[in-house]
Amino acid sequence: NAGVTQTPKFQVLKTGQSMTLQCAQDMNHEYMSWYRQDPGMGLRLIHYSVGAGITDQGEVPNGYNVSRSTTEDFPLRLLSAAPSQTSVYFCASGGEARGPQHFGDGTRLSIL
Amino acid sequence: QQQVKQSPQSLIVQKGGISIINCAYENTAFDYFPWYQQFPGKGPALLIAIRPDVSEKKEGRFTISFNKSAKQFSLHIMDSQPGDSATYFCAASSKYNFNKFYFGSGTKLNVKP
């Protein structure tokens, strides 16, 4: 059982480049979310989805886009990368309200 | 402005000692408070969670204490072990949007053998 799979694990981008971080879960969870983790800041919610076709903004949505066309996948798009987006990105999924969120192992993104 | 304030930032405890991590919040709509444990290179994993209708919840060596009037909650790790060395995050979500979680800044725990 793979759980939540994030790809790639590491990525280096130049300012202005675009890229998509992939997230897939095999637990048939309705709820999926994206966080960024920065030193001293904890995890901050970027975007989340409560089901296919439904997305909403979190605390820090600017500079990021998401879509949810299937239950399994929830990609995060950076349209024009900026150095301030250098971070570790985590995707999570959850199967029930108030239930545990299952996190992937993260994507470490550096923007030069 | 961080919705959930966590302290201390780092903590060193001897093996067998008690580790205590504190969190505070202002939003009275928060009604679900999970704690997550994260090892280096891994994503966070749920450790234990509490609702405000109870003042304490215990699972093995891990206990959450909750003070609703003070808007504070804390994690106690009894008989701390080197394997507990990790970063711990508290979090909260609101009864009006329980899909939206706010995390504290994290506490890096080091348990010395």
Tab-separated table of N, CA and C in Angstrom, chain A residues 31 35 37 40-43 45 48 50 56-59 90 97-101 103-105 108, chain B residues 2 31-32 36 38 41-44 46 51 89 93-95 97-105:
chain	number	residue	atom	x	y	z
A	31	TYR	N	-10.426	13.998	0.800
A	31	TYR	CA	-9.749	15.237	1.186
A	31	TYR	C	-8.264	15.167	0.853
A	35	TYR	N	0.811	21.604	1.628
A	35	TYR	CA	1.437	22.478	2.615
A	35	TYR	C	2.851	22.797	2.168
A	37	GLN	N	6.569	23.790	4.109
A	37	GLN	CA	7.219	23.793	5.414
A	37	GLN	C	8.500	24.605	5.328
A	40	GLY	N	11.021	27.411	11.211
A	40	GLY	CA	10.408	28.348	12.149
A	40	GLY	C	8.974	28.722	11.841
A	41	MET	N	8.418	28.173	10.758
A	41	MET	CA	7.054	28.552	10.345
A	41	MET	C	6.079	27.392	10.450
A	42	GLY	N	6.571	26.204	10.712
A	42	GLY	CA	5.671	25.059	10.735
A	42	GLY	C	5.199	24.723	9.327
A	43	LEU	N	4.017	24.154	9.258
A	43	LEU	CA	3.410	23.840	7.951
A	43	LEU	C	2.298	24.849	7.688
A	45	LEU	N	-0.843	25.849	5.053
A	45	LEU	CA	-1.732	25.297	4.044
A	45	LEU	C	-1.764	26.190	2.809
A	48	TYR	N	-6.422	23.254	-0.729
A	48	TYR	CA	-6.955	21.957	-0.359
A	48	TYR	C	-8.159	21.629	-1.238
A	50	VAL	N	-11.796	19.014	-1.259
A	50	VAL	CA	-12.669	18.092	-0.520
A	50	VAL	C	-13.291	17.056	-1.440
A	56	ASP	N	-10.082	24.769	-2.812
A	56	ASP	CA	-10.215	26.030	-2.084
A	56	ASP	C	-8.842	26.474	-1.604
A	57	GLN	N	-8.740	27.759	-1.285
A	57	GLN	CA	-7.467	28.324	-0.874
A	57	GLN	C	-7.198	28.120	0.604
A	58	GLY	N	-5.919	27.965	0.920
A	58	GLY	CA	-5.489	27.898	2.298
A	58	GLY	C	-4.921	29.228	2.746
A	59	GLU	N	-3.933	29.168	3.638
A	59	GLU	CA	-3.309	30.381	4.197
A	59	GLU	C	-2.433	31.134	3.212
A	90	PHE	N	4.651	19.468	1.122
A	90	PHE	CA	4.026	18.210	1.532
A	90	PHE	C	2.589	18.156	1.025
A	97	ALA	N	-13.778	13.423	8.008
A	97	ALA	CA	-13.700	14.690	8.722
A	97	ALA	C	-13.100	14.452	10.102
A	98	ARG	N	-12.141	15.269	10.491
A	98	ARG	CA	-11.455	15.147	11.791
A	98	ARG	C	-10.582	13.911	11.883
A	99	GLY	N	-10.435	13.197	10.817
A	99	GLY	CA	-9.575	12.026	10.857
A	99	GLY	C	-8.130	12.386	10.593
A	100	PRO	N	-7.218	11.433	10.675
A	100	PRO	CA	-5.809	11.715	10.462
A	100	PRO	C	-5.538	12.097	9.017
A	101	GLN	N	-4.632	13.034	8.857
A	101	GLN	CA	-4.116	13.340	7.536
A	101	GLN	C	-2.878	12.470	7.327
A	103	PHE	N	0.470	12.075	5.275
A	103	PHE	CA	1.383	12.918	4.513
A	103	PHE	C	2.310	12.085	3.637
A	104	GLY	N	2.666	12.656	2.482
A	104	GLY	CA	3.755	12.119	1.687
A	104	GLY	C	5.082	12.507	2.302
A	105	ASP	N	6.174	12.094	1.681
A	105	ASP	CA	7.504	12.371	2.224
A	105	ASP	C	8.094	13.678	1.731
A	108	ARG	N	11.464	18.592	-2.032
A	108	ARG	CA	12.360	19.693	-1.649
A	108	ARG	C	12.659	20.516	-2.883
B	2	GLN	N	0.670	33.839	13.151
B	2	GLN	CA	0.451	32.424	13.351
B	2	GLN	C	-0.794	32.221	14.218
B	31	ASP	N	-11.885	23.626	17.289
B	31	ASP	CA	-12.459	22.581	18.127
B	31	ASP	C	-11.869	21.202	17.861
B	32	TYR	N	-10.722	21.156	17.230
B	32	TYR	CA	-10.056	19.878	17.005
B	32	TYR	C	-8.568	20.148	17.005
B	36	TYR	N	1.225	16.104	15.576
B	36	TYR	CA	1.922	15.312	14.584
B	36	TYR	C	3.394	15.175	14.971
B	38	GLN	N	7.223	14.235	13.331
B	38	GLN	CA	7.933	14.180	12.050
B	38	GLN	C	9.388	13.802	12.266
B	41	GLY	N	13.421	13.864	6.950
B	41	GLY	CA	13.234	13.299	5.618
B	41	GLY	C	11.880	12.652	5.390
B	42	LYS	N	11.003	12.747	6.379
B	42	LYS	CA	9.681	12.124	6.278
B	42	LYS	C	8.589	13.178	6.452
B	43	GLY	N	7.384	12.800	6.032
B	43	GLY	CA	6.252	13.667	6.299
B	43	GLY	C	5.741	13.474	7.710
B	44	PRO	N	5.001	14.454	8.232
B	44	PRO	CA	4.426	14.310	9.577
B	44	PRO	C	3.449	13.144	9.636
B	46	LEU	N	0.259	11.528	12.248
B	46	LEU	CA	-0.603	11.825	13.396
B	46	LEU	C	-0.190	11.006	14.608
B	51	ARG	N	-10.467	16.681	21.315
B	51	ARG	CA	-11.549	17.631	21.135
B	51	ARG	C	-11.727	18.365	22.458
B	89	PHE	N	4.585	18.835	15.977
B	89	PHE	CA	3.750	19.960	15.591
B	89	PHE	C	2.378	19.827	16.238
B	93	SER	N	-8.087	22.951	13.938
B	93	SER	CA	-9.031	23.258	12.865
B	93	SER	C	-10.332	23.749	13.488
B	94	SER	N	-11.084	24.480	12.691
B	94	SER	CA	-12.280	25.172	13.165
B	94	SER	C	-13.538	24.360	12.917
B	95	LYS	N	-14.556	24.568	13.749
B	95	LYS	CA	-15.842	23.898	13.550
B	95	LYS	C	-16.537	24.436	12.301
B	97	ASN	N	-14.815	25.207	9.429
B	97	ASN	CA	-14.105	24.659	8.271
B	97	ASN	C	-13.082	23.655	8.767
B	98	PHE	N	-13.560	22.444	9.038
B	98	PHE	CA	-12.670	21.463	9.649
B	98	PHE	C	-11.671	20.876	8.675
B	99	ASN	N	-11.735	21.269	7.411
B	99	ASN	CA	-10.743	20.821	6.438
B	99	ASN	C	-9.503	21.700	6.424
B	100	LYS	N	-9.557	22.822	7.103
B	100	LYS	CA	-8.474	23.787	7.065
B	100	LYS	C	-7.701	23.693	8.385
B	101	PHE	N	-6.463	23.202	8.324
B	101	PHE	CA	-5.658	23.017	9.518
B	101	PHE	C	-4.603	24.110	9.625
B	102	TYR	N	-4.406	24.597	10.842
B	102	TYR	CA	-3.367	25.571	11.152
B	102	TYR	C	-2.364	24.892	12.078
B	103	PHE	N	-1.097	24.933	11.670
B	103	PHE	CA	-0.053	24.248	12.414
B	103	PHE	C	0.779	25.236	13.231
B	104	GLY	N	1.288	24.759	14.358
B	104	GLY	CA	2.286	25.512	15.107
B	104	GLY	C	3.629	25.433	14.392
B	105	SER	N	4.608	26.152	14.933
B	105	SER	CA	5.912	26.279	14.265
B	105	SER	C	6.831	25.083	14.500
